[in-house]
Short mmCIF file of N, CA and C in Angstrom, two decimals:
data_model
loop_
_atom_site.label_atom_id
_atom_site.label_comp_id
_atom_site.label_asym_id
_atom_site.label_seq_id
_atom_site.Cartn_x
_atom_site.Cartn_y
_atom_site.Cartn_z
N UNK A 1 0.82 -1.20 0.00
CA UNK A 1 0.00 0.00 0.00
C UNK A 1 0.86 1.26 0.00
N UNK A 2 1.93 1.27 0.79
CA UNK A 2 2.79 2.44 0.84
C UNK A 2 3.42 2.71 -0.52
N UNK A 3 3.74 1.64 -1.24
CA UNK A 3 4.35 1.80 -2.57
C UNK A 3 3.38 2.50 -3.52
N UNK A 4 2.09 2.10 -3.47
CA UNK A 4 1.10 2.74 -4.33
C UNK A 4 0.90 4.20 -3.97
N UNK A 5 0.90 4.51 -2.68
CA UNK A 5 0.77 5.90 -2.27
C UNK A 5 1.94 6.72 -2.81
N UNK A 6 3.14 6.14 -2.74
CA UNK A 6 4.30 6.86 -3.22
C UNK A 6 4.21 7.11 -4.72
N UNK A 7 3.77 6.12 -5.49
CA UNK A 7 3.68 6.31 -6.93
C UNK A 7 2.58 7.32 -7.28
N UNK A 8 1.49 7.32 -6.53
CA UNK A 8 0.44 8.30 -6.75
C UNK A 8 0.96 9.70 -6.43
N UNK A 9 1.69 9.84 -5.32
CA UNK A 9 2.27 11.13 -4.94
C UNK A 9 3.24 11.61 -6.03
N UNK A 10 4.07 10.70 -6.50
CA UNK A 10 5.04 11.07 -7.53
C UNK A 10 4.33 11.47 -8.83
N UNK A 11 3.30 10.71 -9.18
CA UNK A 11 2.57 11.01 -10.40
C UNK A 11 1.85 12.36 -10.28
N UNK A 12 1.28 12.62 -9.13
CA UNK A 12 0.61 13.90 -8.90
C UNK A 12 1.61 15.05 -8.97
N UNK A 13 2.75 14.87 -8.33
CA UNK A 13 3.79 15.90 -8.36
C UNK A 13 4.30 16.11 -9.78
N UNK A 14 4.44 15.02 -10.51
CA UNK A 14 4.91 15.10 -11.89
C UNK A 14 3.92 15.89 -12.75
N UNK A 15 2.64 15.63 -12.57
CA UNK A 15 1.61 16.37 -13.30
C UNK A 15 1.64 17.86 -12.97
N UNK A 16 1.85 18.16 -11.70
CA UNK A 16 1.95 19.57 -11.29
C UNK A 16 3.19 20.22 -11.89
N UNK A 17 4.28 19.48 -11.99
CA UNK A 17 5.50 20.03 -12.58
C UNK A 17 5.30 20.29 -14.09
N UNK A 18 4.60 19.40 -14.77
CA UNK A 18 4.30 19.64 -16.19
C UNK A 18 3.46 20.89 -16.32
N UNK A 19 2.45 21.03 -15.48
CA UNK A 19 1.60 22.23 -15.51
C UNK A 19 2.43 23.48 -15.24
N UNK A 20 3.33 23.42 -14.28
CA UNK A 20 4.17 24.57 -13.95
C UNK A 20 5.07 24.94 -15.13
N UNK A 21 5.67 23.94 -15.77
CA UNK A 21 6.53 24.19 -16.94
C UNK A 21 5.70 24.80 -18.07
N UNK A 22 4.49 24.31 -18.26
CA UNK A 22 3.60 24.84 -19.29
C UNK A 22 3.27 26.30 -19.00
N UNK A 23 2.94 26.60 -17.75
CA UNK A 23 2.62 27.97 -17.34
C UNK A 23 3.83 28.89 -17.55
N UNK A 24 5.02 28.41 -17.16
CA UNK A 24 6.23 29.22 -17.37
C UNK A 24 6.44 29.50 -18.87
N UNK A 25 6.20 28.52 -19.72
CA UNK A 25 6.33 28.73 -21.16
C UNK A 25 5.34 29.77 -21.65
N UNK A 26 4.10 29.67 -21.15
CA UNK A 26 3.09 30.65 -21.54
C UNK A 26 3.46 32.05 -21.07
N UNK A 27 3.86 32.17 -19.81
CA UNK A 27 4.25 33.48 -19.28
C UNK A 27 5.41 34.07 -20.08
N UNK A 28 6.35 33.22 -20.45
CA UNK A 28 7.49 33.70 -21.24
C UNK A 28 7.05 34.24 -22.59
N UNK A 29 6.02 33.62 -23.17
CA UNK A 29 5.53 34.10 -24.47
C UNK A 29 4.87 35.47 -24.35
N UNK A 30 4.45 35.84 -23.15
CA UNK A 30 3.81 37.14 -22.93
C UNK A 30 4.81 38.26 -22.68
N UNK A 31 6.06 37.90 -22.35
CA UNK A 31 7.06 38.91 -22.03
C UNK A 31 7.49 39.65 -23.30
N UNK A 32 7.41 40.98 -23.29
CA UNK A 32 7.78 41.75 -24.48
C UNK A 32 9.29 42.05 -24.52
N UNK A 33 10.09 41.00 -24.62
CA UNK A 33 11.55 41.19 -24.63
C UNK A 33 12.06 41.40 -26.05
N UNK A 34 12.96 42.33 -26.20
CA UNK A 34 13.62 42.56 -27.47
C UNK A 34 15.04 42.00 -27.36
N UNK A 35 15.21 40.75 -27.75
CA UNK A 35 16.50 40.10 -27.64
C UNK A 35 17.24 40.15 -28.97
N UNK A 36 18.59 40.12 -28.94
CA UNK A 36 19.38 40.37 -30.14
C UNK A 36 19.30 39.30 -31.22
N UNK A 37 18.86 38.09 -30.89
CA UNK A 37 18.78 37.03 -31.88
C UNK A 37 17.33 36.58 -31.99
N UNK A 38 16.79 36.50 -33.22
CA UNK A 38 15.39 36.07 -33.37
C UNK A 38 15.17 34.70 -32.74
N UNK A 39 14.06 34.58 -32.00
CA UNK A 39 13.73 33.30 -31.38
C UNK A 39 14.39 33.06 -30.03
N UNK A 40 15.28 33.93 -29.61
CA UNK A 40 15.96 33.76 -28.32
C UNK A 40 14.95 33.95 -27.19
N UNK A 41 15.03 33.05 -26.19
CA UNK A 41 14.12 33.11 -25.05
C UNK A 41 14.91 32.92 -23.77
N UNK A 42 14.25 33.19 -22.66
CA UNK A 42 14.87 33.01 -21.35
C UNK A 42 14.93 31.54 -20.94
N UNK A 43 13.94 30.76 -21.31
CA UNK A 43 13.91 29.35 -20.95
C UNK A 43 13.37 29.10 -19.56
N UNK A 44 12.35 29.85 -19.17
CA UNK A 44 11.81 29.74 -17.81
C UNK A 44 11.33 28.33 -17.47
N UNK A 45 10.81 27.61 -18.45
CA UNK A 45 10.32 26.24 -18.19
C UNK A 45 11.46 25.31 -17.77
N UNK A 46 12.68 25.67 -18.11
CA UNK A 46 13.82 24.82 -17.74
C UNK A 46 14.10 24.85 -16.24
N UNK A 47 13.52 25.81 -15.52
CA UNK A 47 13.58 25.78 -14.05
C UNK A 47 13.01 24.44 -13.57
N UNK A 48 11.90 24.06 -14.16
CA UNK A 48 11.21 22.84 -13.76
C UNK A 48 11.98 21.60 -14.23
N UNK A 49 12.59 21.67 -15.39
CA UNK A 49 13.38 20.54 -15.90
C UNK A 49 14.59 20.30 -15.00
N UNK A 50 15.27 21.36 -14.61
CA UNK A 50 16.42 21.23 -13.70
C UNK A 50 15.96 20.62 -12.37
N UNK A 51 14.84 21.10 -11.85
CA UNK A 51 14.32 20.57 -10.59
C UNK A 51 13.97 19.09 -10.73
N UNK A 52 13.36 18.71 -11.84
CA UNK A 52 13.00 17.30 -12.06
C UNK A 52 14.25 16.43 -12.14
N UNK A 53 15.28 16.92 -12.79
CA UNK A 53 16.53 16.18 -12.91
C UNK A 53 17.12 15.90 -11.53
N UNK A 54 17.06 16.87 -10.65
CA UNK A 54 17.64 16.71 -9.31
C UNK A 54 16.71 15.99 -8.32
N UNK A 55 15.40 16.17 -8.46
CA UNK A 55 14.48 15.55 -7.50
C UNK A 55 14.08 14.13 -7.88
N UNK A 56 13.98 13.85 -9.18
CA UNK A 56 13.47 12.54 -9.60
C UNK A 56 14.45 11.74 -10.45
N UNK A 57 15.17 12.39 -11.32
CA UNK A 57 16.13 11.65 -12.12
C UNK A 57 16.04 11.96 -13.61
N UNK A 58 16.88 11.28 -14.35
CA UNK A 58 17.07 11.56 -15.77
C UNK A 58 15.84 11.22 -16.61
N UNK A 59 15.28 10.05 -16.40
CA UNK A 59 14.13 9.62 -17.20
C UNK A 59 12.95 10.55 -16.98
N UNK A 60 12.70 10.91 -15.75
CA UNK A 60 11.58 11.79 -15.44
C UNK A 60 11.80 13.19 -16.01
N UNK A 61 13.04 13.69 -15.94
CA UNK A 61 13.34 15.00 -16.51
C UNK A 61 13.13 14.99 -18.02
N UNK A 62 13.54 13.89 -18.67
CA UNK A 62 13.34 13.78 -20.11
C UNK A 62 11.85 13.74 -20.45
N UNK A 63 11.09 12.94 -19.71
CA UNK A 63 9.65 12.85 -19.96
C UNK A 63 8.97 14.20 -19.75
N UNK A 64 9.32 14.89 -18.68
CA UNK A 64 8.74 16.19 -18.40
C UNK A 64 9.06 17.17 -19.53
N UNK A 65 10.30 17.19 -19.96
CA UNK A 65 10.71 18.09 -21.03
C UNK A 65 9.97 17.78 -22.33
N UNK A 66 9.88 16.50 -22.67
CA UNK A 66 9.21 16.10 -23.91
C UNK A 66 7.72 16.44 -23.88
N UNK A 67 7.06 16.15 -22.78
CA UNK A 67 5.63 16.44 -22.67
C UNK A 67 5.39 17.95 -22.73
N UNK A 68 6.23 18.71 -22.05
CA UNK A 68 6.08 20.17 -22.09
C UNK A 68 6.27 20.72 -23.49
N UNK A 69 7.28 20.23 -24.20
CA UNK A 69 7.53 20.70 -25.56
C UNK A 69 6.34 20.36 -26.47
N UNK A 70 5.81 19.15 -26.35
CA UNK A 70 4.64 18.77 -27.15
C UNK A 70 3.45 19.67 -26.83
N UNK A 71 3.14 19.85 -25.56
CA UNK A 71 2.00 20.67 -25.17
C UNK A 71 2.14 22.11 -25.65
N UNK A 72 3.29 22.69 -25.42
CA UNK A 72 3.52 24.08 -25.80
C UNK A 72 3.50 24.24 -27.32
N UNK A 73 4.12 23.30 -28.03
CA UNK A 73 4.16 23.39 -29.50
C UNK A 73 2.76 23.28 -30.10
N UNK A 74 1.96 22.34 -29.60
CA UNK A 74 0.60 22.19 -30.12
C UNK A 74 -0.30 23.35 -29.72
N UNK A 75 -0.04 23.95 -28.56
CA UNK A 75 -0.90 25.04 -28.07
C UNK A 75 -0.51 26.39 -28.65
N UNK A 76 0.79 26.70 -28.66
CA UNK A 76 1.23 28.04 -29.05
C UNK A 76 2.11 28.08 -30.30
N UNK A 77 2.56 26.94 -30.77
CA UNK A 77 3.55 26.94 -31.84
C UNK A 77 3.11 26.21 -33.08
N UNK A 78 4.08 25.60 -33.71
CA UNK A 78 3.85 24.85 -34.94
C UNK A 78 4.91 23.75 -35.04
N UNK A 79 4.90 23.03 -36.13
CA UNK A 79 5.85 21.91 -36.28
C UNK A 79 7.30 22.40 -36.30
N UNK A 80 7.55 23.54 -36.89
CA UNK A 80 8.93 24.06 -36.92
C UNK A 80 9.39 24.39 -35.50
N UNK A 81 8.53 25.03 -34.74
CA UNK A 81 8.87 25.35 -33.34
C UNK A 81 9.12 24.08 -32.55
N UNK A 82 8.31 23.05 -32.80
CA UNK A 82 8.49 21.78 -32.11
C UNK A 82 9.84 21.15 -32.46
N UNK A 83 10.21 21.20 -33.73
CA UNK A 83 11.48 20.63 -34.17
C UNK A 83 12.66 21.34 -33.49
N UNK A 84 12.64 22.64 -33.47
CA UNK A 84 13.71 23.40 -32.83
C UNK A 84 13.73 23.17 -31.32
N UNK A 85 12.55 23.13 -30.72
CA UNK A 85 12.48 22.91 -29.27
C UNK A 85 12.98 21.52 -28.89
N UNK A 86 12.60 20.51 -29.65
CA UNK A 86 13.08 19.16 -29.35
C UNK A 86 14.59 19.05 -29.52
N UNK A 87 15.11 19.66 -30.58
CA UNK A 87 16.57 19.60 -30.81
C UNK A 87 17.31 20.27 -29.67
N UNK A 88 16.89 21.48 -29.33
CA UNK A 88 17.54 22.21 -28.23
C UNK A 88 17.33 21.52 -26.90
N UNK A 89 16.10 21.08 -26.64
CA UNK A 89 15.79 20.44 -25.38
C UNK A 89 16.51 19.12 -25.18
N UNK A 90 16.58 18.31 -26.23
CA UNK A 90 17.24 17.00 -26.12
C UNK A 90 18.74 17.15 -25.91
N UNK A 91 19.38 17.99 -26.72
CA UNK A 91 20.83 18.18 -26.55
C UNK A 91 21.13 18.81 -25.20
N UNK A 92 20.33 19.78 -24.81
CA UNK A 92 20.49 20.44 -23.52
C UNK A 92 20.40 19.44 -22.38
N UNK A 93 19.37 18.62 -22.40
CA UNK A 93 19.17 17.66 -21.31
C UNK A 93 20.27 16.60 -21.29
N UNK A 94 20.68 16.12 -22.46
CA UNK A 94 21.77 15.14 -22.50
C UNK A 94 23.06 15.71 -21.89
N UNK A 95 23.34 16.95 -22.21
CA UNK A 95 24.55 17.58 -21.68
C UNK A 95 24.40 17.89 -20.19
N UNK A 96 23.20 18.25 -19.75
CA UNK A 96 22.98 18.48 -18.31
C UNK A 96 23.15 17.18 -17.53
N UNK A 97 22.64 16.10 -18.10
CA UNK A 97 22.80 14.79 -17.45
C UNK A 97 24.28 14.45 -17.33
N UNK A 98 25.03 14.66 -18.41
CA UNK A 98 26.47 14.41 -18.38
C UNK A 98 27.18 15.27 -17.36
N UNK A 99 26.83 16.55 -17.31
CA UNK A 99 27.47 17.47 -16.36
C UNK A 99 27.12 17.08 -14.92
N UNK A 100 25.88 16.69 -14.69
CA UNK A 100 25.47 16.28 -13.34
C UNK A 100 26.20 15.01 -12.93
N UNK A 101 26.31 14.05 -13.85
CA UNK A 101 27.00 12.80 -13.54
C UNK A 101 28.47 13.00 -13.21
N UNK A 102 29.10 13.99 -13.85
CA UNK A 102 30.51 14.28 -13.55
C UNK A 102 30.69 14.68 -12.09
N UNK A 103 29.68 15.33 -11.54
CA UNK A 103 29.75 15.75 -10.15
C UNK A 103 30.57 17.01 -9.93
N UNK A 104 30.94 17.68 -10.97
CA UNK A 104 31.75 18.90 -10.85
C UNK A 104 30.89 20.14 -10.64
N UNK A 105 29.61 20.05 -10.97
CA UNK A 105 28.74 21.22 -10.99
C UNK A 105 27.58 21.07 -10.03
N UNK A 106 27.11 22.21 -9.52
CA UNK A 106 25.85 22.24 -8.79
C UNK A 106 24.74 22.50 -9.80
N UNK A 107 23.54 22.75 -9.32
CA UNK A 107 22.41 22.98 -10.23
C UNK A 107 22.65 24.18 -11.14
N UNK A 108 23.33 25.20 -10.66
CA UNK A 108 23.61 26.38 -11.48
C UNK A 108 24.55 26.01 -12.63
N UNK A 109 25.62 25.31 -12.34
CA UNK A 109 26.56 24.91 -13.39
C UNK A 109 25.92 23.98 -14.39
N UNK A 110 25.13 23.04 -13.92
CA UNK A 110 24.43 22.11 -14.81
C UNK A 110 23.47 22.88 -15.72
N UNK A 111 22.78 23.85 -15.16
CA UNK A 111 21.85 24.66 -15.94
C UNK A 111 22.57 25.53 -16.97
N UNK A 112 23.73 26.03 -16.63
CA UNK A 112 24.52 26.81 -17.59
C UNK A 112 24.90 25.92 -18.78
N UNK A 113 25.36 24.72 -18.49
CA UNK A 113 25.67 23.77 -19.56
C UNK A 113 24.44 23.55 -20.43
N UNK A 114 23.29 23.37 -19.78
CA UNK A 114 22.05 23.19 -20.53
C UNK A 114 21.68 24.39 -21.37
N UNK A 115 21.85 25.59 -20.83
CA UNK A 115 21.53 26.81 -21.58
C UNK A 115 22.40 26.95 -22.83
N UNK A 116 23.67 26.65 -22.68
CA UNK A 116 24.58 26.74 -23.82
C UNK A 116 24.19 25.74 -24.90
N UNK A 117 23.99 24.49 -24.50
CA UNK A 117 23.74 23.44 -25.49
C UNK A 117 22.33 23.47 -26.06
N UNK A 118 21.41 24.10 -25.37
CA UNK A 118 20.08 24.30 -25.97
C UNK A 118 20.23 25.17 -27.21
N UNK A 119 21.00 26.24 -27.07
CA UNK A 119 21.24 27.14 -28.20
C UNK A 119 22.03 26.45 -29.31
N UNK A 120 23.02 25.67 -28.94
CA UNK A 120 23.82 24.94 -29.94
C UNK A 120 22.92 23.99 -30.74
N UNK A 121 22.06 23.25 -30.05
CA UNK A 121 21.15 22.32 -30.72
C UNK A 121 20.24 23.03 -31.71
N UNK A 122 19.71 24.17 -31.32
CA UNK A 122 18.82 24.89 -32.21
C UNK A 122 19.56 25.47 -33.41
N UNK A 123 20.77 25.95 -33.18
CA UNK A 123 21.57 26.47 -34.31
C UNK A 123 21.91 25.36 -35.29
N UNK A 124 22.27 24.18 -34.78
CA UNK A 124 22.59 23.06 -35.66
C UNK A 124 21.39 22.68 -36.54
N UNK A 125 20.20 22.64 -35.95
CA UNK A 125 19.01 22.33 -36.73
C UNK A 125 18.75 23.44 -37.74
N UNK A 126 18.88 24.68 -37.34
CA UNK A 126 18.65 25.80 -38.27
C UNK A 126 19.64 25.75 -39.42
N UNK A 127 20.88 25.37 -39.15
CA UNK A 127 21.88 25.27 -40.22
C UNK A 127 21.50 24.20 -41.23
N UNK A 128 20.94 23.10 -40.76
CA UNK A 128 20.51 22.03 -41.66
C UNK A 128 19.27 22.46 -42.44
N UNK A 129 18.28 23.00 -41.73
CA UNK A 129 17.02 23.39 -42.37
C UNK A 129 17.25 24.50 -43.40
N UNK A 130 18.03 25.50 -43.04
CA UNK A 130 18.26 26.64 -43.92
C UNK A 130 19.42 26.43 -44.89
N UNK A 131 20.09 25.29 -44.74
CA UNK A 131 21.21 24.92 -45.61
C UNK A 131 22.27 26.02 -45.69
N UNK A 132 22.66 26.51 -44.53
CA UNK A 132 23.72 27.51 -44.46
C UNK A 132 24.54 27.31 -43.20
N UNK A 133 25.81 27.51 -43.33
CA UNK A 133 26.69 27.45 -42.17
C UNK A 133 26.89 28.83 -41.55
N UNK A 134 26.37 29.87 -42.19
CA UNK A 134 26.55 31.23 -41.69
C UNK A 134 25.92 31.47 -40.32
N UNK A 135 24.99 30.63 -39.94
CA UNK A 135 24.35 30.79 -38.64
C UNK A 135 25.30 30.54 -37.49
N UNK A 136 26.42 29.91 -37.77
CA UNK A 136 27.42 29.65 -36.73
C UNK A 136 27.92 30.97 -36.12
N UNK A 137 27.78 32.06 -36.86
CA UNK A 137 28.22 33.36 -36.35
C UNK A 137 27.36 33.87 -35.20
N UNK A 138 26.16 33.28 -35.04
CA UNK A 138 25.31 33.63 -33.91
C UNK A 138 25.79 32.96 -32.62
N UNK A 139 26.60 31.92 -32.73
CA UNK A 139 26.98 31.14 -31.56
C UNK A 139 27.64 31.94 -30.43
N UNK A 140 28.57 32.86 -30.70
CA UNK A 140 29.15 33.59 -29.57
C UNK A 140 28.13 34.30 -28.70
N UNK A 141 27.19 35.01 -29.31
CA UNK A 141 26.18 35.71 -28.51
C UNK A 141 25.22 34.71 -27.86
N UNK A 142 24.94 33.60 -28.54
CA UNK A 142 24.07 32.59 -27.96
C UNK A 142 24.74 31.86 -26.80
N UNK A 143 26.05 31.68 -26.88
CA UNK A 143 26.77 31.06 -25.77
C UNK A 143 26.74 31.98 -24.55
N UNK A 144 26.98 33.26 -24.77
CA UNK A 144 26.91 34.23 -23.66
C UNK A 144 25.51 34.25 -23.07
N UNK A 145 24.50 34.29 -23.92
CA UNK A 145 23.12 34.30 -23.41
C UNK A 145 22.80 32.98 -22.69
N UNK A 146 23.34 31.87 -23.18
CA UNK A 146 23.14 30.59 -22.51
C UNK A 146 23.75 30.56 -21.13
N UNK A 147 24.92 31.20 -20.98
CA UNK A 147 25.56 31.27 -19.66
C UNK A 147 24.72 32.12 -18.72
N UNK A 148 24.28 33.29 -19.19
CA UNK A 148 23.52 34.21 -18.33
C UNK A 148 22.17 33.60 -17.95
N UNK A 149 21.40 33.19 -18.97
CA UNK A 149 20.08 32.63 -18.66
C UNK A 149 20.21 31.30 -17.92
N UNK A 150 21.22 30.50 -18.27
CA UNK A 150 21.44 29.23 -17.56
C UNK A 150 21.73 29.45 -16.09
N UNK A 151 22.50 30.49 -15.78
CA UNK A 151 22.79 30.79 -14.37
C UNK A 151 21.53 31.21 -13.64
N UNK A 152 20.73 32.08 -14.25
CA UNK A 152 19.48 32.52 -13.61
C UNK A 152 18.51 31.36 -13.44
N UNK A 153 18.38 30.54 -14.47
CA UNK A 153 17.50 29.38 -14.40
C UNK A 153 18.01 28.39 -13.35
N UNK A 154 19.32 28.21 -13.28
CA UNK A 154 19.92 27.31 -12.30
C UNK A 154 19.70 27.76 -10.87
N UNK A 155 19.80 29.06 -10.64
CA UNK A 155 19.55 29.60 -9.29
C UNK A 155 18.09 29.32 -8.91
N UNK A 156 17.17 29.65 -9.81
CA UNK A 156 15.75 29.41 -9.53
C UNK A 156 15.47 27.91 -9.41
N UNK A 157 16.06 27.11 -10.29
CA UNK A 157 15.86 25.66 -10.22
C UNK A 157 16.42 25.06 -8.94
N UNK A 158 17.57 25.54 -8.50
CA UNK A 158 18.15 25.08 -7.24
C UNK A 158 17.25 25.39 -6.06
N UNK A 159 16.65 26.58 -6.07
CA UNK A 159 15.70 26.94 -5.00
C UNK A 159 14.45 26.06 -5.05
N UNK A 160 13.97 25.78 -6.25
CA UNK A 160 12.81 24.90 -6.39
C UNK A 160 13.14 23.49 -5.88
N UNK A 161 14.35 23.02 -6.16
CA UNK A 161 14.78 21.70 -5.67
C UNK A 161 14.75 21.66 -4.15
N UNK A 162 15.30 22.69 -3.50
CA UNK A 162 15.30 22.74 -2.03
C UNK A 162 13.87 22.66 -1.48
N UNK A 163 12.98 23.42 -2.06
CA UNK A 163 11.61 23.45 -1.56
C UNK A 163 10.88 22.14 -1.85
N UNK A 164 11.10 21.59 -3.04
CA UNK A 164 10.45 20.31 -3.37
C UNK A 164 10.94 19.19 -2.47
N UNK A 165 12.21 19.15 -2.18
CA UNK A 165 12.74 18.10 -1.33
C UNK A 165 12.12 18.19 0.07
N UNK A 166 11.95 19.40 0.57
CA UNK A 166 11.29 19.57 1.87
C UNK A 166 9.84 19.07 1.83
N UNK A 167 9.14 19.45 0.77
CA UNK A 167 7.74 19.03 0.63
C UNK A 167 7.64 17.51 0.49
N UNK A 168 8.48 16.95 -0.37
CA UNK A 168 8.42 15.51 -0.62
C UNK A 168 8.83 14.69 0.59
N UNK A 169 9.71 15.22 1.43
CA UNK A 169 10.14 14.50 2.62
C UNK A 169 9.12 14.56 3.76
N UNK A 170 8.32 15.62 3.78
CA UNK A 170 7.38 15.78 4.89
C UNK A 170 6.09 15.01 4.67
N UNK A 171 5.85 14.52 3.48
CA UNK A 171 4.59 13.78 3.22
C UNK A 171 4.84 12.31 3.08
#
C-alpha cells in the first residue's frame, strides 16, 4: 500500500511540474523582450526541468521536457517550433545529465551547460534546415546568453529543488 501511495504522490507531483513548466512557457511568451537574436528566449520552463533532474532523475526530466515541448508546440507553436524545441531540449538535457553525472557542478553549473547546449542544438538544426553554415556566427552571442540565462534558471531551479525536497520529505 505504501508503494502505491508513493507512486500516486510522484505522479501527482509530476503532473503539477508539467503544468508549472507549461505555465512558465506561456508566461514567457507574454514577455515583451527585445533580444538580439530572433527566437531567443529566457527558458523559464527549464527551471522545472532542472528541478525534475535533481528531484526525480534523468528519465523523469526527459519525460517532463518532452511532454512540455509537445503541449507548448501544439498550443502556441507549430511543427517548426516543435522541431527546434526538441533539438535544443534534447541536446540540452543530454549535456545536463552528463554534467550532473561528472559531479563537478551544482544545479547552477548544470543549468549553464544546458543553456549553452540548448542554443547549440537549435543552431545546428537551423543550419541544416536553412542549408547555411553562416548561422554559426550567432553562436558567440548565444553562448553568452546561454551562460547568463542558464545561471538565472539554475539559481531558480536550485531553490525549487530545495523546496520540493522539503515538501516531498514531509509527506
